[in-house]
Short mmCIF file of C-alpha atoms in Angstrom, two decimals:
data_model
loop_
_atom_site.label_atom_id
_atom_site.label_comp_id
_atom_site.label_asym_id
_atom_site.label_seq_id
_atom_site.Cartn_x
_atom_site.Cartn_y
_atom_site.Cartn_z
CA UNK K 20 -56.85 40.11 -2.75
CA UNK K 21 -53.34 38.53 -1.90
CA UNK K 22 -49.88 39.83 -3.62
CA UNK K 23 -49.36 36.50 -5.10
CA UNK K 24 -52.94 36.66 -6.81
CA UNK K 25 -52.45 40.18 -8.08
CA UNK K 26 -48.96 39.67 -9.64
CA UNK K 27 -50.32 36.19 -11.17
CA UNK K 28 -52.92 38.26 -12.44
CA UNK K 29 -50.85 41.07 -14.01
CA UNK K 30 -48.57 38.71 -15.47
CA UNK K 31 -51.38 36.64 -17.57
CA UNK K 32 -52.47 39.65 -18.83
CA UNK K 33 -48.97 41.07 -20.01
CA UNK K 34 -48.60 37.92 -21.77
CA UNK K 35 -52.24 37.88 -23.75
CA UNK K 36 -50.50 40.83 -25.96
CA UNK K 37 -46.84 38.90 -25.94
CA UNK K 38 -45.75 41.06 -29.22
CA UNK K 39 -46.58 44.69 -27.42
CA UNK K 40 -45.38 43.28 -24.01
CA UNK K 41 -42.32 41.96 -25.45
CA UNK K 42 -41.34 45.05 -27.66
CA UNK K 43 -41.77 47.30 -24.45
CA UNK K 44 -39.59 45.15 -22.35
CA UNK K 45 -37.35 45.37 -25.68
CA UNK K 46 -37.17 49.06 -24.71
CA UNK K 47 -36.87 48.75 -20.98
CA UNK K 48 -33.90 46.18 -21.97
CA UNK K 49 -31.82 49.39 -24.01
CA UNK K 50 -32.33 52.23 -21.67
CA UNK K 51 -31.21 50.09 -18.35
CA UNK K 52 -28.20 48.58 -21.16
CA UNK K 53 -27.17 52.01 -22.45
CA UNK K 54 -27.41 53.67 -18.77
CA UNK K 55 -25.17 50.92 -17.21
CA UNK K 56 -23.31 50.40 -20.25
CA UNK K 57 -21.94 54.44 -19.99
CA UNK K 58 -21.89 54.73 -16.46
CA UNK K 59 -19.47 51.72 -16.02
CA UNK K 60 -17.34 53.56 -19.15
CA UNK K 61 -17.30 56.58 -16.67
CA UNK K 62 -15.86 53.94 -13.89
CA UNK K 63 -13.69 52.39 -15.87
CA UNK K 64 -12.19 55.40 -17.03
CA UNK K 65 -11.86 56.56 -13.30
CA UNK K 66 -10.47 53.60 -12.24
CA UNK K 67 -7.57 53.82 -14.85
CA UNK K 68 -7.41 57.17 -13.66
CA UNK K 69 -6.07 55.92 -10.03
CA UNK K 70 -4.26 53.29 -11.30
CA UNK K 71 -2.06 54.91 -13.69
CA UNK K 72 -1.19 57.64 -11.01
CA UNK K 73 -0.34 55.17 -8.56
CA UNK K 74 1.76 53.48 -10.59
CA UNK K 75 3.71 56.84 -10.41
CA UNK K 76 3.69 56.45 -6.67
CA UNK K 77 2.14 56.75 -3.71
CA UNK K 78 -1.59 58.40 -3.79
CA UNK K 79 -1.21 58.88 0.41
CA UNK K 80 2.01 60.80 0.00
CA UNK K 81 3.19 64.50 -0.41
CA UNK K 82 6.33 65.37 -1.66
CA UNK K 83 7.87 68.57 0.85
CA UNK K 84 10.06 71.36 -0.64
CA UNK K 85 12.29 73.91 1.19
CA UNK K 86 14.71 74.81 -1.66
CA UNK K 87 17.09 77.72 -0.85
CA UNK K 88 15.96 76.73 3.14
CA UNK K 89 12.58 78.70 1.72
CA UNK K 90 12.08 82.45 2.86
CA UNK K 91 15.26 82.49 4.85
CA UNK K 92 15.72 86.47 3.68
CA UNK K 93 12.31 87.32 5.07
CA UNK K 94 13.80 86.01 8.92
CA UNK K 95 16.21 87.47 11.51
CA UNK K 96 17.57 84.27 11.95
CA UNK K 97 17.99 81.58 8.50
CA UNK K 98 17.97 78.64 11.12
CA UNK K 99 14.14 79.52 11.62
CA UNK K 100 13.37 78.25 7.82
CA UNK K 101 15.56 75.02 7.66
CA UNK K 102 13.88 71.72 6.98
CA UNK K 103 15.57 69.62 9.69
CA UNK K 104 15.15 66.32 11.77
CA UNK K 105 12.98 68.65 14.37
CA UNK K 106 10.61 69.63 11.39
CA UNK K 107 9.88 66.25 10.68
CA UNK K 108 8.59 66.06 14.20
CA UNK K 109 6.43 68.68 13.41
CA UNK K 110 5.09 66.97 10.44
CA UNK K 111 4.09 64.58 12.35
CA UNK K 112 1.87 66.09 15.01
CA UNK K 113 -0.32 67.24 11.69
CA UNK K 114 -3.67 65.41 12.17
CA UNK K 115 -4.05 62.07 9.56
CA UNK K 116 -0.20 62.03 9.07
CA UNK K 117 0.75 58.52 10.30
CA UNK K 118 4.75 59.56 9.58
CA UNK K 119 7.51 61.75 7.82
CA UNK K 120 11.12 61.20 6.47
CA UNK K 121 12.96 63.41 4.93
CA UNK K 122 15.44 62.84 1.91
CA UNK K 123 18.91 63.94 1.89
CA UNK K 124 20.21 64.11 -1.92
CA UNK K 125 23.39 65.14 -3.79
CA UNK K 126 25.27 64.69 -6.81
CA UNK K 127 27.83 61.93 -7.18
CA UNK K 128 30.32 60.30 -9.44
CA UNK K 129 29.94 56.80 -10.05
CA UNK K 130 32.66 54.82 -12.72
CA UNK K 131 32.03 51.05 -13.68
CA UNK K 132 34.83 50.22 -16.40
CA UNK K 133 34.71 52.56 -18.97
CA UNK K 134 31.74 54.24 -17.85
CA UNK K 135 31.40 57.55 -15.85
CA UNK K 136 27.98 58.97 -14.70
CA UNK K 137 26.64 61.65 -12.67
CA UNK K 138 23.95 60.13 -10.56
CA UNK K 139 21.35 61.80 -8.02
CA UNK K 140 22.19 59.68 -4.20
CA UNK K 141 19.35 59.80 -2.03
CA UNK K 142 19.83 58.85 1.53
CA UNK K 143 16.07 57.90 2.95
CA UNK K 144 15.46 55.79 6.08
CA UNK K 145 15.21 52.13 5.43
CA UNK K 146 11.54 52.25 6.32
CA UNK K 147 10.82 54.17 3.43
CA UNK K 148 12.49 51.71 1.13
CA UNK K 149 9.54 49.20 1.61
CA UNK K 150 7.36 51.58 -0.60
CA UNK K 151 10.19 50.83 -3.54
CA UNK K 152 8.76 48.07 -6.16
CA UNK K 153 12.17 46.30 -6.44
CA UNK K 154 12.59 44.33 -10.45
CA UNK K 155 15.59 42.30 -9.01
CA UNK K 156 17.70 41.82 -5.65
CA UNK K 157 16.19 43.09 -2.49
CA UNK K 158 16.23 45.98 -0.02
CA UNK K 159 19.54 46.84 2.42
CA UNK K 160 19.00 45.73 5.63
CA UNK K 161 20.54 46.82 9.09
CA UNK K 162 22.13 44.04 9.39
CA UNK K 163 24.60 44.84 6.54
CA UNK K 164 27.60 47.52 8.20
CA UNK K 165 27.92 48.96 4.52
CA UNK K 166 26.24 51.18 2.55
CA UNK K 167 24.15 49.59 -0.35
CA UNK K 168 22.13 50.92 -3.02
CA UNK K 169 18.80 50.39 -4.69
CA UNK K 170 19.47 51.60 -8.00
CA UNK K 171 16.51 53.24 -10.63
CA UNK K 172 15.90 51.06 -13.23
CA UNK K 173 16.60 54.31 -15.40
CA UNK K 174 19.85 55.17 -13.74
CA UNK K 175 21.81 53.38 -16.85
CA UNK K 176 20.51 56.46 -19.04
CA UNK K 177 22.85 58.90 -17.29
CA UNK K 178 26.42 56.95 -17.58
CA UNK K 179 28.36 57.78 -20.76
CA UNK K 180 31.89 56.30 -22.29
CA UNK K 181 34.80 58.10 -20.61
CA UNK K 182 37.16 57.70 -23.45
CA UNK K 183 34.28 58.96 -26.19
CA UNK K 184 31.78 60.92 -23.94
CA UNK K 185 28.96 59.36 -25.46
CA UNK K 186 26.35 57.58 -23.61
CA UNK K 187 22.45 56.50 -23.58
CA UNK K 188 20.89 60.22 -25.09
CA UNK K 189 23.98 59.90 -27.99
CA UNK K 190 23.87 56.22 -29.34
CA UNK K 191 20.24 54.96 -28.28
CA UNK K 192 21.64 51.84 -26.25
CA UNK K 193 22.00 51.32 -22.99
CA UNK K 194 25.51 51.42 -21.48
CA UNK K 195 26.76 47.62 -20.36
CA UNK K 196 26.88 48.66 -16.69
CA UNK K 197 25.84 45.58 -14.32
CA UNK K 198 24.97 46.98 -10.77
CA UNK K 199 24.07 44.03 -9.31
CA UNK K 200 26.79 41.73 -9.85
CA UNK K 201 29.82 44.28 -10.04
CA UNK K 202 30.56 47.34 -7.50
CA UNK K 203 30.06 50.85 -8.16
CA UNK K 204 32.99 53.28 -7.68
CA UNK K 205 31.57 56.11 -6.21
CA UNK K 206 33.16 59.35 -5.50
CA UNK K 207 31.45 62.26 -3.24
CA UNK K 208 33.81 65.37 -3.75
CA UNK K 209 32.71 66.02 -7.15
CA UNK K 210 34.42 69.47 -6.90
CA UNK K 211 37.71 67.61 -6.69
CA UNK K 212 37.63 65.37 -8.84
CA UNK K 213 36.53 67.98 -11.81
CA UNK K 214 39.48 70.52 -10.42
CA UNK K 215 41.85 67.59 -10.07
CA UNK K 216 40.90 66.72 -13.73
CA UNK K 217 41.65 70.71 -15.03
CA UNK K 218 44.67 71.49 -12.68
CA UNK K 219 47.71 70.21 -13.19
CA UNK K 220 49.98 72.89 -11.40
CA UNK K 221 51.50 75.99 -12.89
CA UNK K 222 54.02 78.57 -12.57
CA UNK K 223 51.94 80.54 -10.70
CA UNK K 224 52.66 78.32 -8.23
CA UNK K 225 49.37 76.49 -7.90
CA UNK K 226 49.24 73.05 -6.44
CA UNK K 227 47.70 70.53 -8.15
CA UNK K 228 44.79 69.30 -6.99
CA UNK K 229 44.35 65.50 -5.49
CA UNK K 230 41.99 63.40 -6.84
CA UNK K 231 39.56 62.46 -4.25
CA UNK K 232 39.03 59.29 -2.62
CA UNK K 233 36.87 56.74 -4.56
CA UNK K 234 34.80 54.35 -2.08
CA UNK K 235 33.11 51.08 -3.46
CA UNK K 236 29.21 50.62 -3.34
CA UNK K 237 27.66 47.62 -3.60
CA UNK K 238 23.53 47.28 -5.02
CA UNK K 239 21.43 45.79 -3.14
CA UNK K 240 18.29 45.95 -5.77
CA UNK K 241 16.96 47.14 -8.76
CA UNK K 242 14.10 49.52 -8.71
CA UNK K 243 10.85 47.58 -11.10
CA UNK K 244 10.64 48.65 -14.79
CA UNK K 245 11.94 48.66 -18.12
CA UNK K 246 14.61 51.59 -19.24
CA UNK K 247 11.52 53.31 -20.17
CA UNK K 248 9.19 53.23 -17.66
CA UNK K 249 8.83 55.83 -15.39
CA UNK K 250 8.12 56.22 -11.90
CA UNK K 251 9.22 58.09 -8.82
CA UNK K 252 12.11 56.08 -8.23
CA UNK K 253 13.33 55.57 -11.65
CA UNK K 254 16.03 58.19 -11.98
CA UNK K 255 17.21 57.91 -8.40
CA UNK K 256 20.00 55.51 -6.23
CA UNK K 257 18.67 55.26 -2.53
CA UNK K 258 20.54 54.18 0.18
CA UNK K 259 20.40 54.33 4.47
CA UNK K 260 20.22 57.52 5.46
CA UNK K 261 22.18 57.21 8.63
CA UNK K 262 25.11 55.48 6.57
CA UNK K 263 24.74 58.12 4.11
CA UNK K 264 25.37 60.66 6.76
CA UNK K 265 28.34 58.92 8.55
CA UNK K 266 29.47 58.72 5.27
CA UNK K 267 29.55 62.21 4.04
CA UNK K 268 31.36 62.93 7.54
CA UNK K 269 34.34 60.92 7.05
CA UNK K 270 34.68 62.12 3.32
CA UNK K 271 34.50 65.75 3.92
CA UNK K 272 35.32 65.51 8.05
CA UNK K 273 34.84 69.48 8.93
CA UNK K 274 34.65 70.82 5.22
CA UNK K 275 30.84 71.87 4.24
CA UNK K 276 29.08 69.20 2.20
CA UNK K 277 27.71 70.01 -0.97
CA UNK K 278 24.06 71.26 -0.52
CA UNK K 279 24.36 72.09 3.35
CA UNK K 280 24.09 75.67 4.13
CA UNK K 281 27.01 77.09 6.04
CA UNK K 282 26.61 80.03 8.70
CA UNK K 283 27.95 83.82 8.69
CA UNK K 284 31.74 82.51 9.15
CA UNK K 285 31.45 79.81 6.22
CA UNK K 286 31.30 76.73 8.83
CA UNK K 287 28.53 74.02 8.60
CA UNK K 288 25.84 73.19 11.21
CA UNK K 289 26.28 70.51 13.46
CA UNK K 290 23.47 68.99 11.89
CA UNK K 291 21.50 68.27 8.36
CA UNK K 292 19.37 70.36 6.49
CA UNK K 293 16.80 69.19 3.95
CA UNK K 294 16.06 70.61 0.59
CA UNK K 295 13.16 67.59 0.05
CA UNK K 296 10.65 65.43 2.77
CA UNK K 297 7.75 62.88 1.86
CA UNK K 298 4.70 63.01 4.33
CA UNK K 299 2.51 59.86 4.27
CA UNK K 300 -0.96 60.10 5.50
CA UNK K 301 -3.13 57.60 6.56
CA UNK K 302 -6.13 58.03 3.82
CA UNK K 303 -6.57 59.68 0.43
CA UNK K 304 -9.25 61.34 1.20
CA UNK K 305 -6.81 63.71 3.73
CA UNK K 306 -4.03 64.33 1.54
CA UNK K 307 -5.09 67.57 0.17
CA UNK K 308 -6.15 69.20 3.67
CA UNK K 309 -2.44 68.13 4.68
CA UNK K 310 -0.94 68.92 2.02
CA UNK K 311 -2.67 72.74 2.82
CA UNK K 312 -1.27 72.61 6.19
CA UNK K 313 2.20 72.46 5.04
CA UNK K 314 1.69 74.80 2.45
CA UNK K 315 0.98 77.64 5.05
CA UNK K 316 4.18 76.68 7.27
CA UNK K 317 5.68 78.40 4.04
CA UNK K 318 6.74 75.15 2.36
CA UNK K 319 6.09 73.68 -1.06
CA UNK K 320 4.19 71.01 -1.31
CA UNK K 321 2.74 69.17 -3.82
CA UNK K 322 1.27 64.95 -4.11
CA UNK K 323 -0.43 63.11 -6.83
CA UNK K 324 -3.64 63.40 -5.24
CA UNK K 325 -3.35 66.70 -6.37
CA UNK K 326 -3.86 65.98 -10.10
CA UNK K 327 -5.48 62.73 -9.14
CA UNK K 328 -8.45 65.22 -7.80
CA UNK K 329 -8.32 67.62 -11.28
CA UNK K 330 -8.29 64.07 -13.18
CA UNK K 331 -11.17 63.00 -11.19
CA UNK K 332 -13.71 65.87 -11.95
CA UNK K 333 -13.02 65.37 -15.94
CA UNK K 334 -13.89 62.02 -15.16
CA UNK K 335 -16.98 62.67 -13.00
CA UNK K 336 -17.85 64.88 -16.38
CA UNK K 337 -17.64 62.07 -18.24
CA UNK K 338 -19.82 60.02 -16.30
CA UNK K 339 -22.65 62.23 -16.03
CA UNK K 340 -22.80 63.13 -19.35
CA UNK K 341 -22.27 59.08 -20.35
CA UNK K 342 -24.87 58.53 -17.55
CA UNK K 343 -26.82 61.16 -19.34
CA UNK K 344 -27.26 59.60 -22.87
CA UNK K 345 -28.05 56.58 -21.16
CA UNK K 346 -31.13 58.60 -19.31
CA UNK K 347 -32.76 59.56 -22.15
CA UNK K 348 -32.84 56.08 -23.39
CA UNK K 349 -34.48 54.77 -19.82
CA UNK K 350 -37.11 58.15 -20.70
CA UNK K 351 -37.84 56.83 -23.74
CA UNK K 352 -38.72 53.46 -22.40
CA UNK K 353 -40.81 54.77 -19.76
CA UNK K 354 -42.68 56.35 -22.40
CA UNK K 355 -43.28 53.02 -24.05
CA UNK K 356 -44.42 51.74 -20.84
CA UNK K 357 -47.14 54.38 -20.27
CA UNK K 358 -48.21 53.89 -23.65
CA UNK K 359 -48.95 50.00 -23.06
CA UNK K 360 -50.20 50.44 -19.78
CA UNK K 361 -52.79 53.10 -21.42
CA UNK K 362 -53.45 50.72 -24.19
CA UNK K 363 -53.96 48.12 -21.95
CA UNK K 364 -56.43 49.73 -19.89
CA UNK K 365 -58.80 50.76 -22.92
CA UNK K 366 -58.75 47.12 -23.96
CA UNK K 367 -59.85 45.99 -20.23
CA UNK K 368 -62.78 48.87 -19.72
CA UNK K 369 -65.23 45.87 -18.99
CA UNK K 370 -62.88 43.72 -17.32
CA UNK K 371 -61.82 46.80 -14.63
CA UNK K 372 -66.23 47.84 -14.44
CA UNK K 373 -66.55 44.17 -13.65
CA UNK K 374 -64.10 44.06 -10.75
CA UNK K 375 -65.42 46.97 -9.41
CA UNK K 376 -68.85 45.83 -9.12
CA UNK K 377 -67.90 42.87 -7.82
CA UNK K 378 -66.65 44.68 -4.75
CA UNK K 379 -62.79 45.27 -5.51
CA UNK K 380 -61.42 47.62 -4.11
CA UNK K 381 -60.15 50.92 -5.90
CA UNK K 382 -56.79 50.27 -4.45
CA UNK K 383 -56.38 46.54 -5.72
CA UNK K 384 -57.27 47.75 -8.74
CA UNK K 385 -54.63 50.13 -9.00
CA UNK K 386 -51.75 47.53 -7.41
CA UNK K 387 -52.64 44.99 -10.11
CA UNK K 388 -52.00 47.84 -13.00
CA UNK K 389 -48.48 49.10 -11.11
CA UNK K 390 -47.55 45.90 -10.63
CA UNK K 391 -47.51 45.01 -14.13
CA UNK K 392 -45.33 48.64 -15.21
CA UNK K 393 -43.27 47.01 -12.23
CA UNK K 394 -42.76 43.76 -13.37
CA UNK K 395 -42.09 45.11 -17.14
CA UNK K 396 -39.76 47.15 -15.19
CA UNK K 397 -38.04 44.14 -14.16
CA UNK K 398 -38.09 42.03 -16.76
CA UNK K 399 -36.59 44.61 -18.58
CA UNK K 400 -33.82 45.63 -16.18
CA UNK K 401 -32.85 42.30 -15.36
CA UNK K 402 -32.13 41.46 -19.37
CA UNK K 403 -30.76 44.92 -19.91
CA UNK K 404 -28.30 44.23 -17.10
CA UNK K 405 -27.37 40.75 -18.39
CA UNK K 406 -26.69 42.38 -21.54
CA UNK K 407 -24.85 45.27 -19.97
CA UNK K 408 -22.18 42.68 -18.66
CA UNK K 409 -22.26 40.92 -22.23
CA UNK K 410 -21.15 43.94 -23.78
CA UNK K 411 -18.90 45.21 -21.53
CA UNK K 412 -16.90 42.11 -21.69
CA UNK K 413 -16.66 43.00 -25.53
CA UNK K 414 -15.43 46.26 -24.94
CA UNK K 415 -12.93 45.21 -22.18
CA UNK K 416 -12.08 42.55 -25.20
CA UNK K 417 -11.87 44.53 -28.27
CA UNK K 418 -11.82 48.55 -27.38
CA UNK K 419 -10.03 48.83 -24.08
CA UNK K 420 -6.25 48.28 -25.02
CA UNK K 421 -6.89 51.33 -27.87
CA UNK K 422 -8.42 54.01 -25.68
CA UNK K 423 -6.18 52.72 -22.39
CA UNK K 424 -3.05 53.80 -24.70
CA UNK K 425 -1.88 49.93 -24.52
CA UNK K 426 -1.98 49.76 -20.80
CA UNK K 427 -3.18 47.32 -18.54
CA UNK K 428 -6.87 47.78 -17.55
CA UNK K 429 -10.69 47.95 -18.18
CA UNK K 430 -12.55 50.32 -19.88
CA UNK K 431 -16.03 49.59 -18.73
CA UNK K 432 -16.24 47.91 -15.11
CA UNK K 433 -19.45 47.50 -13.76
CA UNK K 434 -19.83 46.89 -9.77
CA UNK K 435 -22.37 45.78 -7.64
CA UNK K 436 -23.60 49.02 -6.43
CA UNK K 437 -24.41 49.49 -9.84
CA UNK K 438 -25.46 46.29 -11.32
CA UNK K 439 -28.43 45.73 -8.22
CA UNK K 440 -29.47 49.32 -8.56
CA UNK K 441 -29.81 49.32 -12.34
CA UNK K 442 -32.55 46.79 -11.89
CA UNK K 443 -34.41 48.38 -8.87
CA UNK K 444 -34.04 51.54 -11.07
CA UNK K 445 -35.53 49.80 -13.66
CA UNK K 446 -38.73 48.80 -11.71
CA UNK K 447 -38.80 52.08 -10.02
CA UNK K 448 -38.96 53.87 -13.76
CA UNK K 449 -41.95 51.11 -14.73
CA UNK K 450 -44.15 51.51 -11.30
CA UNK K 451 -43.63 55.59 -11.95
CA UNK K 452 -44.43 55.45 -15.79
CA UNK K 453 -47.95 53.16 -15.27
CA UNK K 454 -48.95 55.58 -12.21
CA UNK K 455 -51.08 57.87 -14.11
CA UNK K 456 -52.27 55.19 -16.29
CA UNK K 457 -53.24 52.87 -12.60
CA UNK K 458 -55.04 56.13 -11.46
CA UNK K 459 -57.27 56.87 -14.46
CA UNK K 460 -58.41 52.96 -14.04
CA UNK K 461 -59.21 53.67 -10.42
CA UNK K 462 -61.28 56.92 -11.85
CA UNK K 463 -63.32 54.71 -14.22
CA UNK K 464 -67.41 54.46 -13.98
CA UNK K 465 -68.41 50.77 -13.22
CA UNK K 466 -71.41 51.05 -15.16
CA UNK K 467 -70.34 53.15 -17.97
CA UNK K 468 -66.61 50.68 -17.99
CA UNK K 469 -69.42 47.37 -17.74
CA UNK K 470 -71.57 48.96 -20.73
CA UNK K 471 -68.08 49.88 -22.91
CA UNK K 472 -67.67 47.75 -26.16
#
């Protein structure tokens, strides 16, 4: 007997009994909803998961640490633990690590009227600067010969009133500083400029101190966010880190800077040591074993993959055990399926002795039976899916914006590797629940089924 014959076969018969048919395809419909519905409440969740921490920053990136130049004490010579311009060579010959820059920071001065702030520079290469979400302006170029900044868009939050001392963390209001449009006078001897403010000569014979030099800085950009949103660039001003180093030469010429070691006689290196590095790899799913490679060259290291990975198990918890509830509703359905397909075969005792004397084989006999727990299976899947989508739009709609905190973002996505699954799942569940039912109709006597009332 052909496929085509069998399934128009099965069908006619499912639909004699429309009520019983229709109330097990009812219950195919709410196990393949409910296990779609949680599993794509699992996704959702993970999805937010990703997106919230790269909102932070970078997921391929790991933030390097060599504060106090690391375990200096534990070497002969200190030199051997700096984080330098070599090391960053060395970061790079790490498998998956497509490059590495480091980031040269200090504290500064910077004055705008009556406004005085102490802000953390941070001198990166201009390649680096493409990874900055910029709110307004754009990023320095090499074309410009002077130094410009892209300023945090939380930056405001550390200037204060000169004359009152009050600021941001005092009143609750921003201070009326406009980076953009007006210069920034910035001054890089902060020990100066605090002793020039507390020494005014004595008769002890002490000189008073100079006030340092104040140099002008112009911003080029505004890092993207309001005064309260957070992200790795928020609190920080960036700028060219080869200007920022010709710059700190000609302000403290053979004086150490702040923040550079000095050696045995109190004189600085002839080059620049690093307290902080970012190494970007090429893939997520590399940052960790990286990020344990640096670790054992005896610096710190840490990324967001990091707690991306911790945040991802609770998720994967979540899923299963959301995947889970919706199981047992699929279980229950196959047990309505068995139970119609058992029904069905004590109501068709003569029709199945009839077929078999007739010459029909034990194996079509069995088809036609699975194919109908298959196609129950289907019907069932296919509406449960239909209505999976139905309410997950409703929860996106009406539910997402309270458990998402107010963010951006879905609480129940459902993709395509699981939407055309769910369905072959479905008829999977169906063919496996009207097996032992197809068998004991292959078992049956063909006279005792033919003399059956």
């Amino acid at each position: 007997m052909r496929f085509s014959d069998l399934l128009t076969m099965s069908v006619n018969n499912l639909f004699r009994r429309k009520l019983r048919t229709f109330l097990t395809v009812l219950g195919v419909v709410i196990g393949t909803a409910s296990i779609v519905v949680m599993v794509s409440i699992g996704i959702g969740l993970k999805e937010f998961t990703i997106k919230q921490y790269s909102s932070y920053g970078s997921l391929t990136a790991i933030q390097v640490y060599n504060y106090n130049n690391g375990n200096s004490s534990d070497k002969k010579n200190p030199e051997d633990s700096f984080m330098t311009d070599e090391t960053m060579k060395t970061f790079e010959k790490i498998p998956h690590v497509t490059s590495a820059y480091p980031d040269l920071n200090l504290n500064v001065i910077m004055r705008q009227g009556a406004y005085e702030g102490n802000v953390q520079l941070h001198g990166i290469p201009l390649g680096a600067m493409k990874n900055i979400k910029l709110g307004e302006g754009s990023l320095p170029t090499t074309e410009t010969k002077d130094m410009e900044m892209v300023v945090g868009n939380m930056v405001a939050q550390n200037f204060s009133n000169a004359k009152t001392g009050k600021g941001y963390w005092d009143t609750g209001e921003m201070p009326d500083i406009d980076f953009i449009n007006k210069p920034m006078f910035t001054i890089f001897d902060t020990d100066a400029y605090y002793q020039s403010k507390g020494n005014s000569g004595g008769d002890d014979g002490s000189q008073k101190v100079a006030a340092p030099k104040k140099y002008m800085l112009k911003t080029a950009g505004m890092v993207a966010g309001g005064p309260d949103e957070w992200s790795d660039y928020s609190y920080g001003v960036y700028v060219d880190l080869d200007k920022l180093k010709t710059q700190l030469k000609q302000v403290f010429k053979k004086k150490p800077i702040p923040g550079q070691p000095t050696n045995k006689k109190g004189k600085p290196y002839n080059y620049f040591v690093y307290e902080e590095a970012t190494v970007n790899v090429d893939d997520m799913d590399h940052v960790i074993e990286v990020q344990k490679a640096i670790s054992n060259m005896g610096y710190e290291a840490n990324s967001q993959m990091e707690w991306l990975e911790q945040s991802k198990q609770q998720s994967n918890m979540i899923q299963a055990a959301l995947g889970g509830i919706g199981a047992v509703s699929l279980l229950v359905a196959a047990i309505g399926i068995a139970n119609t397909m058992m029904m069905s075969i004590y109501e068709r005792t003569k029709e199945i002795g009839v077929l078999k004397v007739l010459g029909c084989s034990l194996a079509t006999i069995r088809n036609m039976f699975l194919i109908e727990a298959g196609f129950i299976g289907f019907m069932g899947g296919l509406i449960g899916l239909a209505l999976s989508f139905m309410v997950s739009v409703l929860i996106n709609q009406f539910l997402a914006a309270t458990f998402l905190y107010g963010m951006d973002g879905k609480l129940s996505v459902i993709p395509i590797w699981l939407a055309v699954p769910s369905v072959g799942f479905a008829i999977i569940i169906g063919m496996a629940a009207g097996f032992f039912p197809a068998m004991r109709a292959m078992k049956l006597s063909p006279l005792a089924a033919i003399r059956n009332e």
